[in-house]
Short mmCIF file of C-alpha atoms in Angstrom, two decimals:
data_model
loop_
_atom_site.label_atom_id
_atom_site.label_comp_id
_atom_site.label_asym_id
_atom_site.label_seq_id
_atom_site.Cartn_x
_atom_site.Cartn_y
_atom_site.Cartn_z
CA UNK A 1423 -127.09 -33.35 39.48
CA UNK A 1424 -129.43 -30.59 40.61
CA UNK A 1425 -128.31 -27.43 38.84
CA UNK A 1426 -129.51 -24.30 40.60
CA UNK A 1427 -127.90 -20.90 40.96
CA UNK A 1428 -128.60 -17.24 41.64
CA UNK A 1429 -127.40 -14.37 39.44
CA UNK A 1430 -127.32 -10.63 39.94
CA UNK A 1431 -127.05 -7.69 37.56
CA UNK A 1432 -125.64 -4.45 38.95
CA UNK A 1433 -126.62 -1.58 36.69
CA UNK A 1434 -127.79 -1.44 33.11
CA UNK A 1435 -124.44 -2.01 31.41
CA UNK A 1436 -123.05 -4.94 33.45
CA UNK A 1437 -123.42 -8.63 32.60
CA UNK A 1438 -124.99 -11.06 35.10
CA UNK A 1439 -122.75 -12.30 37.93
CA UNK A 1440 -123.23 -15.54 39.78
CA UNK A 1441 -123.56 -15.50 43.55
CA UNK A 1442 -121.18 -17.74 45.49
CA UNK A 1443 -122.94 -20.50 47.38
CA UNK A 1444 -121.81 -21.25 50.90
CA UNK A 1445 -120.48 -24.78 51.28
CA UNK A 1446 -123.17 -27.32 52.19
CA UNK A 1447 -125.71 -24.53 52.70
CA UNK A 1448 -128.16 -22.89 50.34
CA UNK A 1449 -126.94 -19.40 51.12
CA UNK A 1450 -125.58 -17.35 48.25
CA UNK A 1451 -123.67 -14.10 48.42
CA UNK A 1452 -121.67 -11.61 46.40
CA UNK A 1453 -120.01 -8.26 47.10
CA UNK A 1454 -121.93 -5.31 45.72
CA UNK A 1455 -119.91 -2.72 43.76
CA UNK A 1456 -119.91 0.74 45.23
CA UNK A 1457 -122.39 3.39 44.12
CA UNK A 1458 -124.83 0.77 42.78
CA UNK A 1459 -128.35 2.16 42.47
CA UNK A 1460 -130.04 -0.71 40.67
CA UNK A 1461 -129.95 -4.47 41.29
CA UNK A 1462 -131.68 -7.29 39.44
CA UNK A 1463 -131.58 -10.79 40.96
CA UNK A 1464 -132.79 -13.93 39.21
CA UNK A 1465 -132.57 -17.71 39.54
CA UNK A 1466 -131.37 -20.18 36.93
CA UNK A 1467 -131.89 -23.94 36.95
CA UNK A 1468 -134.24 -26.45 38.54
CA UNK A 1469 -136.03 -25.33 41.66
CA UNK A 1470 -136.90 -28.86 42.73
CA UNK A 1471 -138.23 -28.73 46.32
CA UNK A 1472 -137.11 -25.19 46.84
CA UNK A 1473 -140.04 -22.88 47.48
CA UNK A 1474 -138.67 -19.54 48.68
CA UNK A 1475 -135.33 -17.71 48.51
CA UNK A 1476 -134.98 -14.53 50.56
CA UNK A 1477 -132.80 -11.83 48.96
CA UNK A 1478 -131.23 -9.10 51.11
CA UNK A 1479 -128.63 -6.34 50.99
CA UNK A 1480 -126.53 -6.54 54.17
CA UNK A 1481 -124.33 -3.89 55.72
CA UNK A 1482 -122.14 -4.66 58.78
CA UNK A 1483 -123.19 -1.36 60.38
CA UNK A 1484 -126.87 -1.29 59.44
CA UNK A 1485 -129.94 -3.46 59.35
CA UNK A 1486 -130.35 -5.62 56.24
CA UNK A 1487 -132.49 -4.34 53.39
CA UNK A 1488 -134.92 -6.99 52.13
CA UNK A 1489 -135.23 -6.86 48.35
CA UNK A 1490 -137.86 -9.58 48.08
CA UNK A 1491 -138.29 -13.31 47.69
CA UNK A 1492 -137.59 -15.52 44.68
CA UNK A 1493 -140.11 -18.31 44.12
CA UNK A 1494 -140.74 -20.84 41.32
CA UNK A 1495 -143.42 -18.44 40.03
CA UNK A 1496 -141.35 -15.28 40.58
CA UNK A 1497 -137.84 -15.98 39.41
CA UNK A 1498 -136.69 -12.38 39.15
CA UNK A 1499 -136.80 -9.35 41.43
CA UNK A 1500 -135.42 -5.84 40.99
CA UNK A 1501 -134.47 -3.09 43.43
CA UNK A 1502 -133.71 0.56 42.87
CA UNK A 1503 -132.22 2.99 45.34
CA UNK A 1504 -131.84 6.66 44.57
CA UNK A 1505 -130.78 7.66 48.09
CA UNK A 1506 -129.68 6.12 51.38
CA UNK A 1507 -127.20 3.28 50.70
CA UNK A 1508 -126.59 4.23 47.08
CA UNK A 1509 -123.11 5.54 47.70
CA UNK A 1510 -122.02 3.21 50.48
CA UNK A 1511 -119.41 0.49 50.14
CA UNK A 1512 -119.05 -2.89 51.80
CA UNK A 1513 -122.56 -4.07 50.94
CA UNK A 1514 -123.18 -7.78 50.39
CA UNK A 1515 -126.00 -9.28 48.40
CA UNK A 1516 -127.24 -12.49 50.02
CA UNK A 1517 -129.85 -15.00 48.93
CA UNK A 1518 -130.86 -17.66 51.44
CA UNK A 1519 -133.35 -20.51 51.22
CA UNK A 1520 -136.09 -20.32 53.78
CA UNK A 1521 -136.82 -23.88 54.81
CA UNK A 1522 -135.01 -27.19 54.30
CA UNK A 1523 -134.20 -28.49 50.86
CA UNK A 1524 -131.49 -31.04 50.10
CA UNK A 1525 -129.29 -29.89 47.27
CA UNK A 1526 -126.46 -31.31 45.27
CA UNK A 1527 -125.35 -28.44 43.09
CA UNK A 1528 -123.29 -28.72 39.97
CA UNK A 1529 -120.96 -25.91 38.95
CA UNK A 1530 -120.40 -27.14 35.38
CA UNK A 1531 -116.83 -28.13 36.20
CA UNK A 1532 -115.73 -24.65 37.25
CA UNK A 1533 -113.34 -24.45 40.18
CA UNK A 1534 -114.62 -21.05 41.24
CA UNK A 1535 -118.43 -20.82 41.29
CA UNK A 1536 -118.23 -17.02 41.47
CA UNK A 1537 -117.72 -15.75 37.96
CA UNK A 1538 -118.90 -13.29 35.35
CA UNK A 1539 -120.76 -14.82 32.46
CA UNK A 1540 -119.22 -14.52 29.05
CA UNK A 1541 -121.06 -12.59 26.36
CA UNK A 1542 -122.08 -15.83 24.73
CA UNK A 1543 -123.91 -16.97 27.83
CA UNK A 1544 -125.17 -13.71 29.25
CA UNK A 1545 -128.45 -11.98 28.66
CA UNK A 1546 -128.24 -9.71 25.59
CA UNK A 1547 -128.06 -6.03 26.43
CA UNK A 1548 -131.23 -4.23 25.48
CA UNK A 1549 -130.42 -0.56 24.92
CA UNK A 1550 -133.00 1.66 26.53
CA UNK A 1551 -134.81 -1.18 28.32
CA UNK A 1552 -134.76 -1.20 32.15
CA UNK A 1553 -132.69 -3.88 33.79
CA UNK A 1554 -135.76 -5.14 35.58
CA UNK A 1555 -137.10 -6.57 32.33
CA UNK A 1556 -133.81 -7.82 30.89
CA UNK A 1557 -134.27 -11.02 32.84
CA UNK A 1558 -136.92 -11.98 30.30
CA UNK A 1559 -134.19 -13.53 28.21
CA UNK A 1560 -132.06 -14.93 30.97
CA UNK A 1561 -134.29 -16.30 33.68
CA UNK A 1562 -134.63 -19.72 32.10
CA UNK A 1563 -131.59 -21.21 30.49
CA UNK A 1564 -132.77 -22.57 27.20
CA UNK A 1565 -129.67 -24.49 26.30
CA UNK A 1566 -128.87 -26.60 23.31
CA UNK A 1567 -131.17 -29.53 22.88
CA UNK A 1568 -130.05 -33.11 22.57
CA UNK A 1569 -130.74 -33.35 18.87
CA UNK A 1570 -128.88 -30.71 16.84
CA UNK A 1571 -127.86 -32.63 13.77
CA UNK A 1572 -128.23 -30.85 10.48
CA UNK A 1573 -129.58 -32.16 7.26
CA UNK A 1574 -130.96 -35.43 8.67
CA UNK A 1575 -134.38 -36.62 7.68
CA UNK A 1576 -137.06 -38.21 9.83
CA UNK A 1577 -136.34 -36.08 12.90
CA UNK A 1578 -138.45 -33.37 14.45
CA UNK A 1579 -137.51 -29.72 13.93
CA UNK A 1580 -134.28 -30.27 12.07
CA UNK A 1581 -132.85 -27.50 9.94
CA UNK A 1582 -130.72 -28.69 7.01
CA UNK A 1583 -129.47 -25.13 6.63
CA UNK A 1584 -127.64 -24.21 9.82
CA UNK A 1585 -125.46 -21.13 9.52
CA UNK A 1586 -122.61 -20.70 11.98
CA UNK A 1587 -122.88 -16.92 12.07
CA UNK A 1588 -125.55 -14.25 12.04
CA UNK A 1589 -126.63 -12.90 8.66
CA UNK A 1590 -127.21 -9.32 7.67
CA UNK A 1591 -130.18 -7.90 5.85
CA UNK A 1592 -131.44 -10.57 3.44
CA UNK A 1593 -131.31 -9.82 -0.26
CA UNK A 1594 -134.08 -10.98 -2.48
CA UNK A 1595 -133.13 -13.69 -4.96
CA UNK A 1596 -133.52 -12.93 -8.65
CA UNK A 1597 -136.25 -14.93 -10.27
CA UNK A 1598 -134.88 -17.95 -12.04
CA UNK A 1599 -131.68 -18.08 -10.01
CA UNK A 1600 -130.50 -21.43 -8.79
CA UNK A 1601 -131.89 -22.55 -5.43
CA UNK A 1602 -130.04 -25.53 -4.04
CA UNK A 1603 -132.22 -28.09 -2.27
CA UNK A 1604 -129.93 -28.33 0.75
CA UNK A 1605 -131.00 -24.81 1.76
CA UNK A 1606 -134.56 -25.77 2.54
CA UNK A 1607 -135.44 -25.26 6.17
CA UNK A 1608 -139.13 -26.03 5.79
CA UNK A 1609 -139.77 -29.74 5.92
CA UNK A 1610 -142.91 -31.62 6.82
CA UNK A 1611 -144.28 -33.97 9.41
CA UNK A 1612 -141.84 -34.51 12.22
CA UNK A 1613 -139.14 -32.66 10.32
CA UNK A 1614 -140.16 -29.09 11.14
CA UNK A 1615 -137.37 -26.63 10.82
CA UNK A 1616 -135.05 -24.70 13.07
CA UNK A 1617 -134.42 -21.49 11.11
CA UNK A 1618 -131.34 -19.38 11.59
CA UNK A 1619 -131.80 -15.78 12.71
CA UNK A 1620 -130.41 -12.67 11.07
CA UNK A 1621 -129.65 -9.72 13.29
CA UNK A 1622 -131.33 -7.27 10.95
CA UNK A 1623 -133.80 -7.03 8.16
CA UNK A 1624 -135.84 -4.23 6.69
CA UNK A 1625 -137.75 -3.65 3.52
CA UNK A 1626 -136.04 -0.83 1.66
CA UNK A 1627 -137.90 2.06 0.14
CA UNK A 1628 -140.66 4.34 1.36
CA UNK A 1629 -144.25 3.55 0.48
CA UNK A 1630 -147.31 5.66 1.17
CA UNK A 1631 -148.96 4.99 4.50
CA UNK A 1632 -146.79 1.98 5.24
CA UNK A 1633 -143.93 1.58 7.66
CA UNK A 1634 -141.40 -1.10 8.42
CA UNK A 1635 -139.75 -1.49 11.80
CA UNK A 1636 -136.16 -2.61 11.54
CA UNK A 1637 -134.41 -4.94 13.94
CA UNK A 1638 -132.51 -3.44 16.84
CA UNK A 1639 -131.45 -4.61 20.25
CA UNK A 1640 -134.83 -3.60 21.61
CA UNK A 1641 -136.88 -5.80 19.26
CA UNK A 1642 -137.52 -9.55 19.18
CA UNK A 1643 -134.91 -11.77 17.62
CA UNK A 1644 -135.65 -13.19 14.16
CA UNK A 1645 -137.88 -16.24 14.24
CA UNK A 1646 -140.54 -18.34 12.60
CA UNK A 1647 -143.29 -20.62 13.95
CA UNK A 1648 -144.29 -18.04 16.57
CA UNK A 1649 -147.71 -16.56 17.35
CA UNK A 1650 -148.71 -12.89 17.44
CA UNK A 1651 -151.97 -12.39 19.29
CA UNK A 1652 -153.83 -9.04 19.53
CA UNK A 1653 -155.45 -8.36 22.93
CA UNK A 1654 -156.71 -4.80 22.40
CA UNK A 1655 -156.46 -2.11 19.69
CA UNK A 1656 -153.11 -0.99 21.06
CA UNK A 1657 -151.42 -4.21 22.16
CA UNK A 1658 -150.40 -7.60 20.74
CA UNK A 1659 -148.49 -10.41 22.45
CA UNK A 1660 -145.71 -12.37 20.70
CA UNK A 1661 -145.16 -15.91 22.01
CA UNK A 1662 -142.56 -18.55 21.12
CA UNK A 1663 -140.71 -19.18 17.89
CA UNK A 1664 -137.42 -20.71 16.89
CA UNK A 1665 -134.22 -18.71 16.73
CA UNK A 1666 -130.55 -18.93 15.82
CA UNK A 1667 -128.41 -22.04 15.72
CA UNK A 1668 -131.43 -24.33 15.95
CA UNK A 1669 -132.28 -23.06 19.40
CA UNK A 1670 -135.61 -21.87 20.60
CA UNK A 1671 -135.82 -18.15 21.22
CA UNK A 1672 -134.38 -16.99 24.51
CA UNK A 1673 -136.68 -13.99 24.25
CA UNK A 1674 -139.90 -15.99 23.82
CA UNK A 1675 -142.45 -13.37 24.84
CA UNK A 1676 -142.83 -9.72 23.79
CA UNK A 1677 -145.51 -7.05 23.95
CA UNK A 1678 -146.08 -4.94 20.84
CA UNK A 1679 -147.40 -1.42 21.41
CA UNK A 1680 -149.03 -0.40 18.16
CA UNK A 1681 -149.21 3.32 18.96
CA UNK A 1682 -145.48 3.77 18.39
CA UNK A 1683 -144.60 0.29 17.05
CA UNK A 1684 -142.39 -0.39 20.06
CA UNK A 1685 -141.57 -3.75 21.62
CA UNK A 1686 -141.29 -4.55 25.34
CA UNK A 1687 -139.89 -7.86 26.70
CA UNK A 1688 -142.88 -9.43 28.42
CA UNK A 1689 -141.83 -12.80 29.84
CA UNK A 1690 -141.46 -11.38 33.34
CA UNK A 1691 -144.57 -9.19 33.20
CA UNK A 1692 -146.81 -12.14 34.01
CA UNK A 1693 -146.69 -14.35 37.08
CA UNK A 1694 -147.17 -18.10 37.14
CA UNK A 1695 -145.59 -20.91 35.12
CA UNK A 1696 -144.89 -19.74 31.57
CA UNK A 1697 -145.24 -22.17 28.65
CA UNK A 1698 -142.09 -23.95 27.57
CA UNK A 1699 -140.51 -22.62 24.39
CA UNK A 1700 -142.10 -24.07 21.25
CA UNK A 1701 -143.03 -23.60 17.61
CA UNK A 1702 -146.12 -24.59 15.65
CA UNK A 1703 -148.44 -23.77 18.57
CA UNK A 1704 -151.52 -21.55 18.53
CA UNK A 1705 -152.37 -18.57 20.73
CA UNK A 1706 -156.02 -17.52 20.69
CA UNK A 1707 -157.48 -14.51 22.49
CA UNK A 1708 -160.98 -14.51 23.94
CA UNK A 1709 -162.16 -10.86 24.18
CA UNK A 1710 -164.94 -11.70 26.66
CA UNK A 1711 -162.72 -13.35 29.28
CA UNK A 1712 -159.62 -11.31 28.26
CA UNK A 1713 -157.55 -14.50 28.19
CA UNK A 1714 -155.02 -15.96 25.74
CA UNK A 1715 -155.15 -19.73 25.21
CA UNK A 1716 -151.87 -21.34 24.11
CA UNK A 1717 -152.17 -24.91 22.83
CA UNK A 1718 -149.84 -27.54 21.41
CA UNK A 1719 -146.69 -27.07 19.36
CA UNK A 1720 -143.36 -28.88 19.35
CA UNK A 1721 -139.82 -28.48 20.57
CA UNK A 1722 -137.31 -30.81 18.93
CA UNK A 1723 -138.51 -34.31 19.90
CA UNK A 1724 -141.00 -33.01 22.46
CA UNK A 1725 -144.58 -32.42 21.37
CA UNK A 1726 -147.29 -30.74 23.40
CA UNK A 1727 -151.01 -31.10 24.03
CA UNK A 1728 -151.08 -28.77 27.04
CA UNK A 1729 -153.22 -25.67 27.44
CA UNK A 1730 -151.72 -22.56 29.03
CA UNK A 1731 -153.90 -19.55 29.80
CA UNK A 1732 -152.66 -15.98 30.19
CA UNK A 1733 -155.16 -13.71 31.93
CA UNK A 1734 -154.37 -10.27 30.51
CA UNK A 1735 -156.21 -8.51 33.35
CA UNK A 1736 -154.23 -10.08 36.20
CA UNK A 1737 -151.21 -10.92 33.99
CA UNK A 1738 -150.93 -14.43 35.36
CA UNK A 1739 -150.24 -17.74 33.62
CA UNK A 1740 -152.08 -20.91 34.57
CA UNK A 1741 -151.83 -24.40 33.12
CA UNK A 1742 -155.11 -26.24 32.62
CA UNK A 1743 -155.57 -29.79 33.85
CA UNK A 1744 -158.21 -30.59 31.26
CA UNK A 1745 -160.45 -33.61 31.07
CA UNK A 1746 -160.84 -35.54 27.85
CA UNK A 1747 -158.15 -36.50 25.38
CA UNK A 1748 -156.47 -34.54 22.63
CA UNK A 1749 -153.30 -35.78 20.92
CA UNK A 1750 -150.06 -33.79 20.87
CA UNK A 1751 -150.25 -31.60 17.76
CA UNK A 1752 -148.23 -28.94 15.99
CA UNK A 1753 -149.05 -26.70 12.99
CA UNK A 1754 -152.76 -27.17 13.60
CA UNK A 1755 -155.35 -24.39 13.42
CA UNK A 1756 -157.32 -23.03 16.36
CA UNK A 1757 -160.46 -20.92 15.98
CA UNK A 1758 -162.59 -19.27 18.67
CA UNK A 1759 -166.37 -19.50 18.38
CA UNK A 1760 -168.81 -18.72 21.18
CA UNK A 1761 -166.15 -19.12 23.85
CA UNK A 1762 -164.87 -22.51 22.67
CA UNK A 1763 -161.66 -23.41 20.83
CA UNK A 1764 -161.94 -25.44 17.60
CA UNK A 1765 -158.67 -27.27 16.88
CA UNK A 1766 -158.37 -28.83 13.42
CA UNK A 1767 -155.63 -30.88 11.76
CA UNK A 1768 -151.96 -30.68 12.65
CA UNK A 1769 -148.89 -32.95 12.67
CA UNK A 1770 -148.61 -35.85 15.09
CA UNK A 1771 -145.34 -36.62 16.87
CA UNK A 1772 -143.23 -39.38 15.44
CA UNK A 1773 -143.65 -42.33 15.50
CA UNK A 1774 -147.40 -42.45 15.07
CA UNK A 1775 -149.75 -45.24 13.94
CA UNK A 1776 -151.07 -43.18 11.05
CA UNK A 1777 -148.63 -43.38 8.12
CA UNK A 1778 -149.31 -39.84 6.90
CA UNK A 1779 -148.58 -38.30 10.28
CA UNK A 1780 -151.29 -35.63 9.92
CA UNK A 1781 -154.69 -35.26 11.51
CA UNK A 1782 -158.09 -34.63 9.94
CA UNK A 1783 -159.89 -34.57 13.28
CA UNK A 1784 -161.72 -31.72 14.97
CA UNK A 1785 -161.32 -31.22 18.71
CA UNK A 1786 -163.16 -28.66 20.83
CA UNK A 1787 -161.93 -27.25 24.12
CA UNK A 1788 -164.47 -25.78 26.50
CA UNK A 1789 -162.65 -23.41 28.90
CA UNK A 1790 -165.56 -23.13 31.32
CA UNK A 1791 -165.67 -26.89 31.88
CA UNK A 1792 -161.93 -27.42 31.19
CA UNK A 1793 -162.76 -30.37 28.96
CA UNK A 1794 -161.82 -31.61 25.47
CA UNK A 1795 -164.38 -33.36 23.31
CA UNK A 1796 -164.88 -34.41 19.69
CA UNK A 1797 -168.15 -33.28 18.13
CA UNK A 1798 -170.13 -35.27 15.62
CA UNK A 1799 -169.25 -33.74 12.25
CA UNK A 1800 -171.03 -34.48 8.99
CA UNK A 1801 -170.15 -33.78 5.38
CA UNK A 1802 -166.96 -33.99 3.37
CA UNK A 1803 -164.18 -33.04 5.77
CA UNK A 1804 -160.76 -31.86 4.52
CA UNK A 1805 -157.99 -34.38 3.98
CA UNK A 1806 -155.44 -34.67 6.82
CA UNK A 1807 -153.08 -31.68 6.77
CA UNK A 1808 -150.89 -29.31 8.77
CA UNK A 1809 -149.64 -25.77 8.24
CA UNK A 1810 -153.05 -24.74 6.92
CA UNK A 1811 -155.05 -21.64 7.84
CA UNK A 1812 -158.51 -21.29 9.34
CA UNK A 1813 -160.60 -18.20 9.99
CA UNK A 1814 -164.11 -17.64 11.30
CA UNK A 1815 -166.55 -15.60 9.20
CA UNK A 1816 -170.35 -15.47 9.50
CA UNK A 1817 -170.58 -18.53 11.74
CA UNK A 1818 -168.33 -20.63 9.51
CA UNK A 1819 -164.69 -21.75 9.63
CA UNK A 1820 -162.94 -21.45 6.27
CA UNK A 1821 -159.97 -23.84 5.94
CA UNK A 1822 -157.38 -23.25 3.23
CA UNK A 1823 -154.17 -24.96 2.10
CA UNK A 1824 -151.76 -26.99 4.18
CA UNK A 1825 -149.44 -29.90 3.70
CA UNK A 1826 -149.50 -33.67 4.02
CA UNK A 1827 -146.34 -35.28 2.65
CA UNK A 1828 -145.88 -35.28 -0.26
CA UNK A 1829 -148.98 -33.24 -1.16
CA UNK A 1830 -149.36 -29.48 -0.77
CA UNK A 1831 -152.96 -28.17 -0.91
CA UNK A 1832 -154.72 -25.11 -2.24
CA UNK A 1833 -158.28 -26.34 -1.72
CA UNK A 1834 -160.91 -24.61 0.40
CA UNK A 1835 -163.30 -26.24 2.86
CA UNK A 1836 -165.89 -24.65 5.12
CA UNK A 1837 -167.30 -25.90 8.42
CA UNK A 1838 -170.81 -24.65 9.15
CA UNK A 1839 -170.73 -24.20 12.93
CA UNK A 1840 -174.51 -24.28 13.18
CA UNK A 1841 -174.94 -27.55 11.31
CA UNK A 1842 -171.47 -28.92 12.21
CA UNK A 1843 -171.07 -29.94 8.59
CA UNK A 1844 -168.01 -29.75 6.33
CA UNK A 1845 -168.28 -29.00 2.62
CA UNK A 1846 -165.76 -28.15 -0.12
CA UNK A 1847 -165.95 -24.64 -1.55
CA UNK A 1848 -166.11 -24.18 -5.31
CA UNK A 1849 -164.17 -20.99 -5.89
CA UNK A 1850 -164.02 -18.51 -8.76
CA UNK A 1851 -161.00 -16.66 -10.04
CA UNK A 1852 -157.37 -17.74 -10.00
CA UNK A 1853 -156.69 -19.36 -6.62
CA UNK A 1854 -153.37 -19.21 -4.74
CA UNK A 1855 -150.91 -21.93 -5.66
CA UNK A 1856 -150.61 -24.85 -3.20
CA UNK A 1857 -148.91 -23.76 0.05
CA UNK A 1858 -148.56 -24.21 3.78
CA UNK A 1859 -147.26 -22.08 6.67
CA UNK A 1860 -148.78 -19.04 5.00
CA UNK A 1861 -150.21 -15.99 6.75
CA UNK A 1862 -153.95 -15.49 6.98
CA UNK A 1863 -156.03 -12.64 8.44
CA UNK A 1864 -159.66 -11.54 8.38
CA UNK A 1865 -160.06 -8.17 6.63
CA UNK A 1866 -163.83 -7.62 6.85
CA UNK A 1867 -167.08 -9.44 7.54
CA UNK A 1868 -166.78 -11.33 4.26
CA UNK A 1869 -163.11 -11.22 3.21
CA UNK A 1870 -159.82 -12.68 4.38
CA UNK A 1871 -156.22 -12.44 3.17
CA UNK A 1872 -153.73 -15.20 2.34
CA UNK A 1873 -150.08 -14.20 2.03
CA UNK A 1874 -146.81 -16.04 1.39
CA UNK A 1875 -146.18 -19.57 2.58
CA UNK A 1876 -144.12 -22.54 1.47
CA UNK A 1877 -144.88 -24.78 -1.51
CA UNK A 1878 -142.45 -27.61 -0.81
CA UNK A 1879 -139.54 -25.98 -2.62
CA UNK A 1880 -139.66 -22.23 -2.10
CA UNK A 1881 -141.05 -19.57 0.15
CA UNK A 1882 -143.71 -17.46 -1.57
CA UNK A 1883 -144.36 -13.73 -1.78
CA UNK A 1884 -147.81 -13.34 -3.35
CA UNK A 1885 -151.06 -12.30 -1.68
CA UNK A 1886 -154.73 -13.04 -2.35
CA UNK A 1887 -158.11 -11.99 -0.98
CA UNK A 1888 -160.99 -14.45 -0.73
CA UNK A 1889 -164.53 -13.06 -0.78
CA UNK A 1890 -166.93 -15.43 0.97
CA UNK A 1891 -169.96 -13.70 -0.51
CA UNK A 1892 -168.94 -14.49 -4.11
CA UNK A 1893 -166.55 -17.40 -3.33
CA UNK A 1894 -163.96 -15.67 -5.47
CA UNK A 1895 -160.21 -15.15 -5.28
CA UNK A 1896 -158.53 -11.84 -6.14
CA UNK A 1897 -154.80 -11.25 -6.47
CA UNK A 1898 -153.45 -8.38 -4.37
CA UNK A 1899 -150.80 -6.16 -5.93
CA UNK A 1900 -148.82 -4.38 -3.22
CA UNK A 1901 -145.02 -3.91 -3.03
CA UNK A 1902 -144.96 -4.65 0.69
CA UNK A 1903 -146.34 -8.14 0.21
CA UNK A 1904 -143.82 -8.94 -2.53
CA UNK A 1905 -140.81 -7.34 -0.82
CA UNK A 1906 -139.34 -10.71 0.15
CA UNK A 1907 -140.70 -14.27 0.09
CA UNK A 1908 -141.59 -15.49 3.56
CA UNK A 1909 -143.31 -18.34 5.36
CA UNK A 1910 -143.92 -19.20 8.99
CA UNK A 1911 -144.71 -15.55 9.67
CA UNK A 1912 -147.53 -13.91 11.62
CA UNK A 1913 -150.29 -11.71 10.21
CA UNK A 1914 -152.87 -9.95 12.38
CA UNK A 1915 -155.35 -7.11 11.98
CA UNK A 1916 -155.94 -4.42 14.61
CA UNK A 1917 -157.56 -1.03 14.97
CA UNK A 1918 -155.03 1.80 14.96
CA UNK A 1919 -156.23 3.19 18.29
CA UNK A 1920 -159.32 3.94 20.29
CA UNK A 1921 -161.25 7.01 19.28
CA UNK A 1922 -162.41 9.48 21.91
CA UNK A 1923 -165.86 11.04 21.84
CA UNK A 1924 -166.84 13.83 24.22
CA UNK A 1925 -169.81 13.34 26.49
CA UNK A 1926 -171.96 15.96 28.22
CA UNK A 1927 -170.60 15.11 31.67
CA UNK A 1928 -167.06 15.84 30.50
CA UNK A 1929 -165.95 12.22 30.50
CA UNK A 1930 -164.60 10.43 27.48
CA UNK A 1931 -166.00 7.25 26.00
CA UNK A 1932 -164.08 4.91 23.77
CA UNK A 1933 -165.38 3.57 20.50
CA UNK A 1934 -164.09 1.34 17.73
CA UNK A 1935 -166.59 2.14 14.97
CA UNK A 1936 -164.55 4.82 13.25
CA UNK A 1937 -161.08 3.36 13.80
CA UNK A 1938 -159.10 2.52 10.66
CA UNK A 1939 -157.93 -1.07 10.64
CA UNK A 1940 -154.27 -1.98 10.17
CA UNK A 1941 -152.58 -5.17 9.02
CA UNK A 1942 -149.36 -6.21 10.80
CA UNK A 1943 -146.84 -8.68 9.33
CA UNK A 1944 -144.05 -10.03 11.54
CA UNK A 1945 -141.16 -12.48 11.18
CA UNK A 1946 -140.91 -15.65 9.14
CA UNK A 1947 -138.18 -16.84 6.78
CA UNK A 1948 -137.43 -16.90 3.05
CA UNK A 1949 -136.07 -20.47 2.72
CA UNK A 1950 -132.75 -19.02 1.58
CA UNK A 1951 -131.16 -18.83 5.03
CA UNK A 1952 -132.65 -15.50 6.13
CA UNK A 1953 -135.11 -15.14 8.98
CA UNK A 1954 -136.82 -11.93 9.91
CA UNK A 1955 -137.80 -9.83 12.87
CA UNK A 1956 -139.19 -6.97 10.82
CA UNK A 1957 -142.62 -5.50 11.44
CA UNK A 1958 -144.57 -4.14 8.45
CA UNK A 1959 -147.87 -2.28 8.71
CA UNK A 1960 -150.48 -1.63 6.02
CA UNK A 1961 -153.88 0.04 6.13
CA UNK A 1962 -156.58 -2.47 5.25
CA UNK A 1963 -158.50 0.08 3.21
CA UNK A 1964 -155.53 0.32 0.87
CA UNK A 1965 -155.46 -3.47 0.49
CA UNK A 1966 -159.17 -3.74 -0.28
CA UNK A 1967 -159.26 -0.79 -2.70
#
């Protein structure tokens, strides 16, 4: 059956309502409540051959008001009226297909196709967010997937710890307390987890120059396996992640404004086909082209090797039809160097010819040519792994940690991008314990941070700095890192804001040289059933000093 329907939201506080479809015709309609001044219309289901749906407000005594056209690339439109028909009654909202398209619509067994969605099915109400962006969570129905068994092994993305209800603020476990094995949500190789989502979490206590944003209805839902990608000193883009009840987040894309630490739903801000919900993918920003490259990841039994590009200047998604071959991968690393993407390691989908299920290969994507290729690499490459970290410093990619069942790593390898040669790094100082799904961020020209992660039994809470100049590890002591154990979280560094310098002609120029850098930590889970949507900020100078 071809499920396709049109919904409308009348005002900020009302749930979506489904338009009634005329029998044997693709013409939908619904009566508009009186005194409505704001309407949001969106589609739900498979478009198939449909290409254009015209949406109008009709009045028996007046000419119709055209609100716009729904298309496969523009599945939501909004209309506001502060005068004219705002107070009139008898208006009808109609949506009609322009052009022929055979349809066999399914109404999910409901006798009356005109109904109001229940709270369980409707888009969550975002207090203070305009109705025109609320469709970000409702335009694509991300329903339950086929495989939702709990506690089974050998299946992709299965969470042995599925909670039937939302949890409140997580409480840190006392060291030495019993941790039952059935509460582990992090598993490896084709068994990646579906964490449950708490509605709220915050780190208690006030610390100098540090702030924590608590969860509210205007922030992303709790998740892990997402990406947080900075695109300028004031903006970062959150993509994907896995949410409550083993479902992928229905709010998969957000924009973080670092000036006031506010979140804005962003799925409808960009045109074009958005990437399907996923975890274990990578999102890499190229500052020269101003584009975000999203690659790979997994969703239950579906694994990806597609490349989606978001142009942050035009705010449009495109999917690349690339030449060359790259296998479907999840929990790989992706590093940008001289305009090319270097993808290393990752988990293969199951079944796979390799018994370990992990990759030790390096693939390069050239965006200009839209081609994948494998370079000739010399030296001692890292063992196959996933959930590792990789960062670029001084023309080299430093690879740390990861997992390949049943081994968890804490070794360091470096890839010289000039020589294309791998070599192990002999480090000084006490290194981090073996871990995967940790957070990693570059702090300076010669230092990067490793925080948290998962060691096969527990989520971790410690933090370390690696100095590439001395090849030494240093333990970081900071209460915000050790507030709660977490893994599968995102860590990024950004400048606080642009600085303004006066010029003789009266104009302002922007500079980054004097901007203090800030570290942002978002999301993840503690392997005890709690998953976070908190946002913690720390000044990098305080971490390094």
